[in-house]
Tab-separated table of C-alpha atoms in Angstrom:
chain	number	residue	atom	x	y	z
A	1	UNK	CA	124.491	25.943	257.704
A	2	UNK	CA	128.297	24.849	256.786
A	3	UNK	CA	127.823	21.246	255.926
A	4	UNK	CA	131.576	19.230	255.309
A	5	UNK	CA	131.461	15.404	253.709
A	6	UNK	CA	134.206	13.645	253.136
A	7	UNK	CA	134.184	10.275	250.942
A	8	UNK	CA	136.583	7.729	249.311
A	9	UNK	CA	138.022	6.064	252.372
A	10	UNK	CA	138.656	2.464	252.444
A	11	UNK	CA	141.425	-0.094	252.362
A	12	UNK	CA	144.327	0.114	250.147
A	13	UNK	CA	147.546	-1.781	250.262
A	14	UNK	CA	151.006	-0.112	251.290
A	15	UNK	CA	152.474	1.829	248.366
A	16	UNK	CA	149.100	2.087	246.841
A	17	UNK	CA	146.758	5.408	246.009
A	18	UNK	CA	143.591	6.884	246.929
A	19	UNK	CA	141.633	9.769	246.197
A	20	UNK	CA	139.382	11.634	249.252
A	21	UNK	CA	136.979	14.031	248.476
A	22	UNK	CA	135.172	16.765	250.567
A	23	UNK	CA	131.873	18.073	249.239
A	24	UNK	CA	131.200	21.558	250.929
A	25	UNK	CA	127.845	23.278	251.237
A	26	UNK	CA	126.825	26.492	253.290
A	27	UNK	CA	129.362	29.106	252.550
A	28	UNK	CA	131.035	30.667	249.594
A	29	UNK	CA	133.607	27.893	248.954
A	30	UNK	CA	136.034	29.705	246.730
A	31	UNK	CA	136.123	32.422	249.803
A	32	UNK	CA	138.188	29.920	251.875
A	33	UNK	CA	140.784	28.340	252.830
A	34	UNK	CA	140.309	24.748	252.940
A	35	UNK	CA	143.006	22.145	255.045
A	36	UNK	CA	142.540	17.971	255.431
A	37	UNK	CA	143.271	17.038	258.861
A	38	UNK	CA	144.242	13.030	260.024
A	39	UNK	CA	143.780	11.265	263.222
A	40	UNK	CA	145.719	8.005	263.453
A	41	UNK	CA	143.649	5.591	265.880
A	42	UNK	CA	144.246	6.657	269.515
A	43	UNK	CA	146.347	9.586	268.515
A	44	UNK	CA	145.894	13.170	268.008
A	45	UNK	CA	145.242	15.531	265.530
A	46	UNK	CA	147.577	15.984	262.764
A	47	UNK	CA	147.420	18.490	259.981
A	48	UNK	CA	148.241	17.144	256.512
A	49	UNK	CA	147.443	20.027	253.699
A	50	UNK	CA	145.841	23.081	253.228
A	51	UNK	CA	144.608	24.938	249.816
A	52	UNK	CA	144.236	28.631	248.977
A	53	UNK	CA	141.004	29.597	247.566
A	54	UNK	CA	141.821	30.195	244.264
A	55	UNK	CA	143.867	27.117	244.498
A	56	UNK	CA	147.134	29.120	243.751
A	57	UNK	CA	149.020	28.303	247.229
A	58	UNK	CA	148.917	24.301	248.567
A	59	UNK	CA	150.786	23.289	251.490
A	60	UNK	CA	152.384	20.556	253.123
A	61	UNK	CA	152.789	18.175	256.223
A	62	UNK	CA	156.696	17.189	255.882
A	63	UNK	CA	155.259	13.976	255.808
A	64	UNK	CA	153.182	13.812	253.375
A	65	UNK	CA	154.876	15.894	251.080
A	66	UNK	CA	155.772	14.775	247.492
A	67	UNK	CA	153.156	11.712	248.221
A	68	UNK	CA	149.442	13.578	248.730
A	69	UNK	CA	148.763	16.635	246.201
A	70	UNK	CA	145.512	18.501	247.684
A	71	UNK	CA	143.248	20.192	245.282
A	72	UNK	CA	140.181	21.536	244.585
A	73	UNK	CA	137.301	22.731	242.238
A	74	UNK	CA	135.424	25.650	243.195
A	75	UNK	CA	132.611	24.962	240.307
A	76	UNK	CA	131.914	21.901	242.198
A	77	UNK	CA	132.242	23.285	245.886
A	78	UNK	CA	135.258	20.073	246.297
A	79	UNK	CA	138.134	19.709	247.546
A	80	UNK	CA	140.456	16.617	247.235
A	81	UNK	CA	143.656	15.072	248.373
A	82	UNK	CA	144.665	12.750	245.827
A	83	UNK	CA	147.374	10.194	248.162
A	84	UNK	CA	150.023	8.043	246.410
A	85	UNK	CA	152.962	5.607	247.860
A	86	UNK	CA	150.525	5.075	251.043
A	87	UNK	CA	152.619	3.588	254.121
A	88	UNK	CA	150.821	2.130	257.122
A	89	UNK	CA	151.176	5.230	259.108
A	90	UNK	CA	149.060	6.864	256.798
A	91	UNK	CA	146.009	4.688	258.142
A	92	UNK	CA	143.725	8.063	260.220
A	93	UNK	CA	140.568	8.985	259.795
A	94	UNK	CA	140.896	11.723	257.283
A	95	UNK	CA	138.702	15.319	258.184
A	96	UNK	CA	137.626	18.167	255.974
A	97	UNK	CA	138.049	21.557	257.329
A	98	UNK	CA	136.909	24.973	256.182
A	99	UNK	CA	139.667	27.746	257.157
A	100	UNK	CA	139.176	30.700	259.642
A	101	UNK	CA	138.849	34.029	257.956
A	102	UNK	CA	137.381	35.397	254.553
A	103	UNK	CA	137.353	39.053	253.664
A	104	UNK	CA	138.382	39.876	257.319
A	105	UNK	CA	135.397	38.228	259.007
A	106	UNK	CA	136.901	34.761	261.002
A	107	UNK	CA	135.235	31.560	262.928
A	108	UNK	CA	136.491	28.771	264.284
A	109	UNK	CA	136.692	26.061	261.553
A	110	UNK	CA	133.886	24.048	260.824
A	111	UNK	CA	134.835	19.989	260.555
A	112	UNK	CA	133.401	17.390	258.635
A	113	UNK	CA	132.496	13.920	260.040
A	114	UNK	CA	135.900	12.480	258.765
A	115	UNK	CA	136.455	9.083	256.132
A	116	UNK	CA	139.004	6.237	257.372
A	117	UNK	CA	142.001	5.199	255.478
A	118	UNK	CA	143.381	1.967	256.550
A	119	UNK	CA	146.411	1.040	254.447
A	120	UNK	CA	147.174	-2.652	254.853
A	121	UNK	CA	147.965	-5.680	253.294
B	1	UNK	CA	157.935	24.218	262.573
B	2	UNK	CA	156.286	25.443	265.567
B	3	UNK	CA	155.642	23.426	268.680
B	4	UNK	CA	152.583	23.277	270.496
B	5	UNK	CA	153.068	21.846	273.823
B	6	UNK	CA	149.847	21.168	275.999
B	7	UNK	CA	149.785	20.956	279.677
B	8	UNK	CA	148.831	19.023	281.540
B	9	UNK	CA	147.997	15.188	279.420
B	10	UNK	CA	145.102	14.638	281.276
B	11	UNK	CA	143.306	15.776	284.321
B	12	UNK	CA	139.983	14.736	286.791
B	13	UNK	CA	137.590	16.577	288.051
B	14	UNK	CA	134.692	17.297	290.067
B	15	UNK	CA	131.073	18.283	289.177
B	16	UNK	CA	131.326	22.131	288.866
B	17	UNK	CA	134.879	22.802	289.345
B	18	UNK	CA	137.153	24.838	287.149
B	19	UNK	CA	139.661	23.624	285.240
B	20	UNK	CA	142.489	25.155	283.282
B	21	UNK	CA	144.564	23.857	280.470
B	22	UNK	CA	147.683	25.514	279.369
B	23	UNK	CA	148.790	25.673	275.768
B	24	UNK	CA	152.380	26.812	274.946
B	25	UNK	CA	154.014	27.749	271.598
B	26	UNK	CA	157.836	27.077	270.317
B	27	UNK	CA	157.526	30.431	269.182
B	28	UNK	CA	155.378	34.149	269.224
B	29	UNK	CA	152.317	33.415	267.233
B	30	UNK	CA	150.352	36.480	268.099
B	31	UNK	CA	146.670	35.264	268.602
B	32	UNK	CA	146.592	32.910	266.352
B	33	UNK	CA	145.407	30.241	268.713
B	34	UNK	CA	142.623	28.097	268.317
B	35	UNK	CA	141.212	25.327	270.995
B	36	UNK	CA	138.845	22.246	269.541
B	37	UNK	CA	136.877	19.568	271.682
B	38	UNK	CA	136.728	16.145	270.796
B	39	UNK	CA	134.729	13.543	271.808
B	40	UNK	CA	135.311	10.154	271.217
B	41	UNK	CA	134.287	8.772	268.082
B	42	UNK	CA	133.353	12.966	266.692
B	43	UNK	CA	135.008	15.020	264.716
B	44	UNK	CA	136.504	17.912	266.825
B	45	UNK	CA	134.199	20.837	267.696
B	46	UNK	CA	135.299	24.674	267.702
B	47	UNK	CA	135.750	26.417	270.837
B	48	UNK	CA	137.972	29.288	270.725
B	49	UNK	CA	139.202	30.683	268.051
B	50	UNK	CA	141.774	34.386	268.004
B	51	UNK	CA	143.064	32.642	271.622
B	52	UNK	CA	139.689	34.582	273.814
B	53	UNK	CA	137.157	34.689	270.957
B	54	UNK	CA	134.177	32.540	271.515
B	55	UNK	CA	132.697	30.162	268.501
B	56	UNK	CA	129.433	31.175	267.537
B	57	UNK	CA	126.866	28.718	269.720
B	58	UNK	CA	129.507	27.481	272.163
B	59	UNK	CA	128.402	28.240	276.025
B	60	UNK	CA	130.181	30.854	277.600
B	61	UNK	CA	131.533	28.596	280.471
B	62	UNK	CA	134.746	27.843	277.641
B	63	UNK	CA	137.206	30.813	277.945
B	64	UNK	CA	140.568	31.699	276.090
B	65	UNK	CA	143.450	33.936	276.923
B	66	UNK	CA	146.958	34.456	276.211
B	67	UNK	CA	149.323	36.068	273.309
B	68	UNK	CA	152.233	35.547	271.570
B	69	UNK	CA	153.455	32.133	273.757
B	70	UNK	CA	151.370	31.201	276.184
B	71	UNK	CA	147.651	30.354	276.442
B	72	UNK	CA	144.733	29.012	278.761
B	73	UNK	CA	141.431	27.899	277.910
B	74	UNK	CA	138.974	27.538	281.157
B	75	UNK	CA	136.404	25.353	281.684
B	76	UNK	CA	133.826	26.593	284.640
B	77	UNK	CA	131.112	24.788	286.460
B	78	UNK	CA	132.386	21.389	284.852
B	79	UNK	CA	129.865	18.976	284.038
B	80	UNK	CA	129.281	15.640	282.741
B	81	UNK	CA	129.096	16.246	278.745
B	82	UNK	CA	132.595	18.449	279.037
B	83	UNK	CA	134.556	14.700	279.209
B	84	UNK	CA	136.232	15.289	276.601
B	85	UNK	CA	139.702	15.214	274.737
B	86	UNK	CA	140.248	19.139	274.330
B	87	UNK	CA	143.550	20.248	271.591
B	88	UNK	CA	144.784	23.757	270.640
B	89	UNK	CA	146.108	24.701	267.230
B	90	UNK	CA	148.793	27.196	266.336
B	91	UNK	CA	147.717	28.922	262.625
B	92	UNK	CA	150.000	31.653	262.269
B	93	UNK	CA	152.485	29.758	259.949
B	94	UNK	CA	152.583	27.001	257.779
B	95	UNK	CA	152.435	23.899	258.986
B	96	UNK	CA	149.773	24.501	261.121
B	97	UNK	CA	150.754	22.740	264.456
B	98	UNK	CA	148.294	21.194	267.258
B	99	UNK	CA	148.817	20.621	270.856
B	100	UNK	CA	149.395	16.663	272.158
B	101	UNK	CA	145.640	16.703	273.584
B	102	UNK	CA	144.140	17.165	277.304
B	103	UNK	CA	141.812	14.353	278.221
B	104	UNK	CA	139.471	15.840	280.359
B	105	UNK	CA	137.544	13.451	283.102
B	106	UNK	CA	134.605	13.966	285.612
B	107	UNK	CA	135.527	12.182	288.749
Protein backbone atom coordinates (compact mmCIF):
# COMPACT_ATOMS: atom_id res chain seq x y z
CA UNK A 1 0.00 0.00 0.00
CA UNK A 2 1.39 3.63 -1.18
CA UNK A 3 1.55 5.44 2.09
CA UNK A 4 2.49 9.61 1.59
CA UNK A 5 3.40 11.80 4.99
CA UNK A 6 4.15 15.02 4.87
CA UNK A 7 5.73 16.98 8.01
CA UNK A 8 7.32 20.36 8.95
CA UNK A 9 4.34 22.65 8.66
CA UNK A 10 3.79 25.36 11.05
CA UNK A 11 3.95 29.11 11.42
CA UNK A 12 6.65 31.18 10.08
CA UNK A 13 6.80 34.88 9.62
CA UNK A 14 6.70 36.63 6.05
CA UNK A 15 10.11 36.47 4.38
CA UNK A 16 11.03 33.59 6.53
CA UNK A 17 11.96 29.67 5.55
CA UNK A 18 10.75 26.31 6.05
CA UNK A 19 11.58 22.96 5.15
CA UNK A 20 8.52 20.17 4.30
CA UNK A 21 9.23 16.77 4.05
CA UNK A 22 7.33 13.76 2.51
CA UNK A 23 8.24 10.30 3.75
CA UNK A 24 7.05 7.70 1.06
CA UNK A 25 6.44 4.01 1.63
CA UNK A 26 4.79 1.32 -0.74
CA UNK A 27 6.39 1.68 -4.08
CA UNK A 28 9.81 1.92 -5.56
CA UNK A 29 10.44 5.63 -4.78
CA UNK A 30 13.33 6.33 -7.08
CA UNK A 31 10.81 4.87 -9.96
CA UNK A 32 8.76 8.11 -9.74
CA UNK A 33 8.03 11.17 -10.28
CA UNK A 34 7.25 13.01 -7.25
CA UNK A 35 5.27 16.82 -7.33
CA UNK A 36 4.13 19.03 -3.92
CA UNK A 37 0.78 20.32 -4.45
CA UNK A 38 -0.84 23.59 -2.21
CA UNK A 39 -4.31 24.45 -1.34
CA UNK A 40 -4.72 27.99 -0.01
CA UNK A 41 -7.84 27.94 2.49
CA UNK A 42 -11.09 27.90 0.45
CA UNK A 43 -9.26 27.72 -2.81
CA UNK A 44 -8.26 25.14 -5.19
CA UNK A 45 -5.59 23.08 -6.04
CA UNK A 46 -2.41 24.52 -7.11
CA UNK A 47 0.67 22.75 -8.28
CA UNK A 48 3.96 24.08 -6.90
CA UNK A 49 7.02 21.56 -7.98
CA UNK A 50 7.69 18.40 -9.29
CA UNK A 51 11.08 16.15 -9.18
CA UNK A 52 12.44 13.55 -11.61
CA UNK A 53 13.39 10.35 -10.12
CA UNK A 54 16.83 10.49 -10.27
CA UNK A 55 16.47 14.01 -9.16
CA UNK A 56 18.10 15.32 -12.45
CA UNK A 57 14.93 17.45 -13.76
CA UNK A 58 12.96 19.88 -10.93
CA UNK A 59 10.29 22.10 -11.94
CA UNK A 60 8.55 25.11 -11.16
CA UNK A 61 5.22 27.02 -10.30
CA UNK A 62 6.09 30.69 -11.76
CA UNK A 63 5.38 31.52 -8.42
CA UNK A 64 7.34 29.88 -6.48
CA UNK A 65 10.21 29.85 -8.54
CA UNK A 66 13.67 31.09 -7.35
CA UNK A 67 11.99 30.94 -3.62
CA UNK A 68 11.14 26.89 -2.99
CA UNK A 69 13.97 24.37 -4.35
CA UNK A 70 12.26 20.72 -4.23
CA UNK A 71 14.46 17.80 -3.63
CA UNK A 72 14.81 14.53 -2.70
CA UNK A 73 16.77 11.43 -1.37
CA UNK A 74 15.98 8.20 -2.74
CA UNK A 75 18.17 6.28 0.13
CA UNK A 76 15.71 7.69 2.46
CA UNK A 77 12.42 7.25 0.31
CA UNK A 78 12.03 11.62 0.92
CA UNK A 79 11.27 14.16 -0.79
CA UNK A 80 11.48 17.87 0.31
CA UNK A 81 10.70 21.39 -0.66
CA UNK A 82 12.97 23.51 1.15
CA UNK A 83 10.77 27.31 0.97
CA UNK A 84 12.59 30.65 1.49
CA UNK A 85 11.31 34.52 1.30
CA UNK A 86 7.70 33.06 2.38
CA UNK A 87 4.84 35.75 1.56
CA UNK A 88 1.37 35.35 3.03
CA UNK A 89 0.02 33.81 -0.05
CA UNK A 90 2.15 31.04 0.49
CA UNK A 91 -0.06 30.03 3.65
CA UNK A 92 -1.93 26.24 1.89
CA UNK A 93 -1.93 23.17 3.13
CA UNK A 94 1.01 21.64 1.43
CA UNK A 95 0.33 17.74 -0.27
CA UNK A 96 2.75 15.06 -1.31
CA UNK A 97 2.07 13.37 -4.50
CA UNK A 98 3.54 10.32 -6.20
CA UNK A 99 3.54 10.84 -10.19
CA UNK A 100 1.52 8.74 -12.78
CA UNK A 101 3.65 6.37 -14.76
CA UNK A 102 6.91 4.23 -14.14
CA UNK A 103 8.37 1.93 -16.73
CA UNK A 104 5.14 2.38 -18.85
CA UNK A 105 2.70 1.11 -16.22
CA UNK A 106 0.46 4.51 -14.90
CA UNK A 107 -2.23 5.24 -11.91
CA UNK A 108 -3.78 8.00 -10.82
CA UNK A 109 -1.53 9.71 -8.19
CA UNK A 110 -1.66 8.70 -4.81
CA UNK A 111 -1.89 11.93 -2.17
CA UNK A 112 -0.71 12.31 1.14
CA UNK A 113 -2.80 13.79 4.02
CA UNK A 114 -1.19 17.30 3.43
CA UNK A 115 0.90 19.72 6.36
CA UNK A 116 -0.31 23.52 6.76
CA UNK A 117 1.89 26.44 6.25
CA UNK A 118 0.57 29.56 7.67
CA UNK A 119 3.00 32.43 7.11
CA UNK A 120 2.14 35.32 9.41
CA UNK A 121 3.30 37.73 11.66
CA UNK B 1 0.97 27.63 -19.52
CA UNK B 2 -2.03 25.70 -20.21
CA UNK B 3 -5.49 26.56 -19.01
CA UNK B 4 -7.82 24.32 -17.53
CA UNK B 5 -11.20 25.72 -17.51
CA UNK B 6 -14.00 23.68 -15.61
CA UNK B 7 -17.61 23.92 -16.29
CA UNK B 8 -19.91 24.43 -14.68
CA UNK B 9 -18.63 26.04 -10.72
CA UNK B 10 -21.04 24.17 -9.03
CA UNK B 11 -24.13 22.18 -9.58
CA UNK B 12 -27.29 20.30 -7.41
CA UNK B 13 -28.63 17.34 -7.73
CA UNK B 14 -30.99 14.70 -7.06
CA UNK B 15 -30.61 11.20 -5.48
CA UNK B 16 -29.63 9.03 -8.52
CA UNK B 17 -29.35 11.44 -11.25
CA UNK B 18 -26.48 11.89 -13.63
CA UNK B 19 -24.38 14.53 -13.71
CA UNK B 20 -21.73 15.74 -16.09
CA UNK B 21 -18.84 18.05 -15.64
CA UNK B 22 -16.94 19.45 -18.49
CA UNK B 23 -13.23 20.08 -18.41
CA UNK B 24 -11.60 22.17 -21.21
CA UNK B 25 -7.91 22.75 -22.09
CA UNK B 26 -6.09 26.12 -23.52
CA UNK B 27 -4.49 23.77 -25.65
CA UNK B 28 -4.31 19.79 -27.27
CA UNK B 29 -3.05 17.75 -24.43
CA UNK B 30 -3.74 14.36 -25.84
CA UNK B 31 -5.08 12.22 -22.86
CA UNK B 32 -3.30 13.51 -20.46
CA UNK B 33 -6.24 14.31 -18.26
CA UNK B 34 -6.70 13.42 -14.87
CA UNK B 35 -10.01 14.11 -12.54
CA UNK B 36 -9.52 14.08 -8.42
CA UNK B 37 -12.39 14.26 -5.71
CA UNK B 38 -12.12 16.21 -2.76
CA UNK B 39 -13.88 16.27 0.18
CA UNK B 40 -13.76 18.78 2.60
CA UNK B 41 -11.13 18.69 5.02
CA UNK B 42 -9.26 15.33 2.66
CA UNK B 43 -6.71 15.29 0.57
CA UNK B 44 -8.02 14.78 -3.05
CA UNK B 45 -8.79 11.20 -4.16
CA UNK B 46 -7.98 9.72 -7.77
CA UNK B 47 -10.65 9.13 -10.13
CA UNK B 48 -9.67 9.12 -13.63
CA UNK B 49 -6.63 9.12 -14.79
CA UNK B 50 -5.52 8.87 -19.15
CA UNK B 51 -9.09 11.11 -19.43
CA UNK B 52 -11.50 7.35 -19.47
CA UNK B 53 -9.16 5.17 -17.38
CA UNK B 54 -10.59 4.16 -14.10
CA UNK B 55 -8.32 4.33 -10.67
CA UNK B 56 -7.80 1.10 -9.30
CA UNK B 57 -10.78 0.67 -6.41
CA UNK B 58 -12.88 3.61 -7.59
CA UNK B 59 -16.70 2.44 -8.45
CA UNK B 60 -17.48 2.30 -11.89
CA UNK B 61 -20.39 4.87 -11.63
CA UNK B 62 -17.20 7.75 -12.27
CA UNK B 63 -16.57 7.88 -16.08
CA UNK B 64 -14.02 9.91 -18.30
CA UNK B 65 -13.95 10.84 -21.92
CA UNK B 66 -12.54 13.26 -24.22
CA UNK B 67 -9.04 14.01 -26.16
CA UNK B 68 -6.92 16.55 -27.06
CA UNK B 69 -9.38 19.70 -25.66
CA UNK B 70 -12.26 18.73 -24.30
CA UNK B 71 -13.32 16.33 -21.51
CA UNK B 72 -16.31 14.95 -19.31
CA UNK B 73 -16.26 13.00 -16.31
CA UNK B 74 -19.90 11.42 -15.36
CA UNK B 75 -21.23 10.75 -12.28
CA UNK B 76 -24.36 8.08 -12.43
CA UNK B 77 -26.90 7.13 -9.87
CA UNK B 78 -25.67 10.15 -7.61
CA UNK B 79 -25.73 9.61 -4.07
CA UNK B 80 -25.12 11.14 -0.84
CA UNK B 81 -21.18 10.46 -0.25
CA UNK B 82 -20.48 11.88 -4.08
CA UNK B 83 -20.91 15.73 -2.38
CA UNK B 84 -17.98 16.58 -3.20
CA UNK B 85 -15.56 19.29 -4.74
CA UNK B 86 -14.43 17.29 -7.99
CA UNK B 87 -11.00 19.10 -10.14
CA UNK B 88 -9.28 17.88 -13.35
CA UNK B 89 -5.58 18.20 -14.04
CA UNK B 90 -3.83 18.75 -17.33
CA UNK B 91 -0.13 16.69 -17.15
CA UNK B 92 1.07 16.80 -20.52
CA UNK B 93 3.45 19.82 -19.96
CA UNK B 94 5.12 21.50 -17.37
CA UNK B 95 3.42 23.34 -15.18
CA UNK B 96 0.97 20.96 -14.58
CA UNK B 97 -2.38 22.95 -14.60
CA UNK B 98 -5.79 22.08 -12.63
CA UNK B 99 -9.28 22.99 -13.35
CA UNK B 100 -11.09 25.93 -10.94
CA UNK B 101 -13.14 23.01 -9.11
CA UNK B 102 -16.94 21.70 -9.47
CA UNK B 103 -18.71 21.62 -6.14
CA UNK B 104 -20.96 18.96 -6.43
CA UNK B 105 -24.35 19.02 -4.10
CA UNK B 106 -27.23 16.49 -3.37
CA UNK B 107 -30.40 18.44 -3.28
Amino acid sequence: EVQLLESGGGLVQPGGSLRLACAASGFTFSSYVMHWVRQAPGKGLEWVSGISGSADKTYYADSVKGRFTISRDNSKNALYLQMSSLRADDTAVYYCAKGYCSGGVCRGPDWGPGTLVTVSS
Amino acid sequence: DIQMTQSPSSLSASVGDRVTITCRASQGISNYLAWFQQKPGKAPKSLIYAASSLQSGVPSKFSGSGSGTDFTLSISSLQPEDSATYYCQQYNNYPLTFGGGTKVEIK
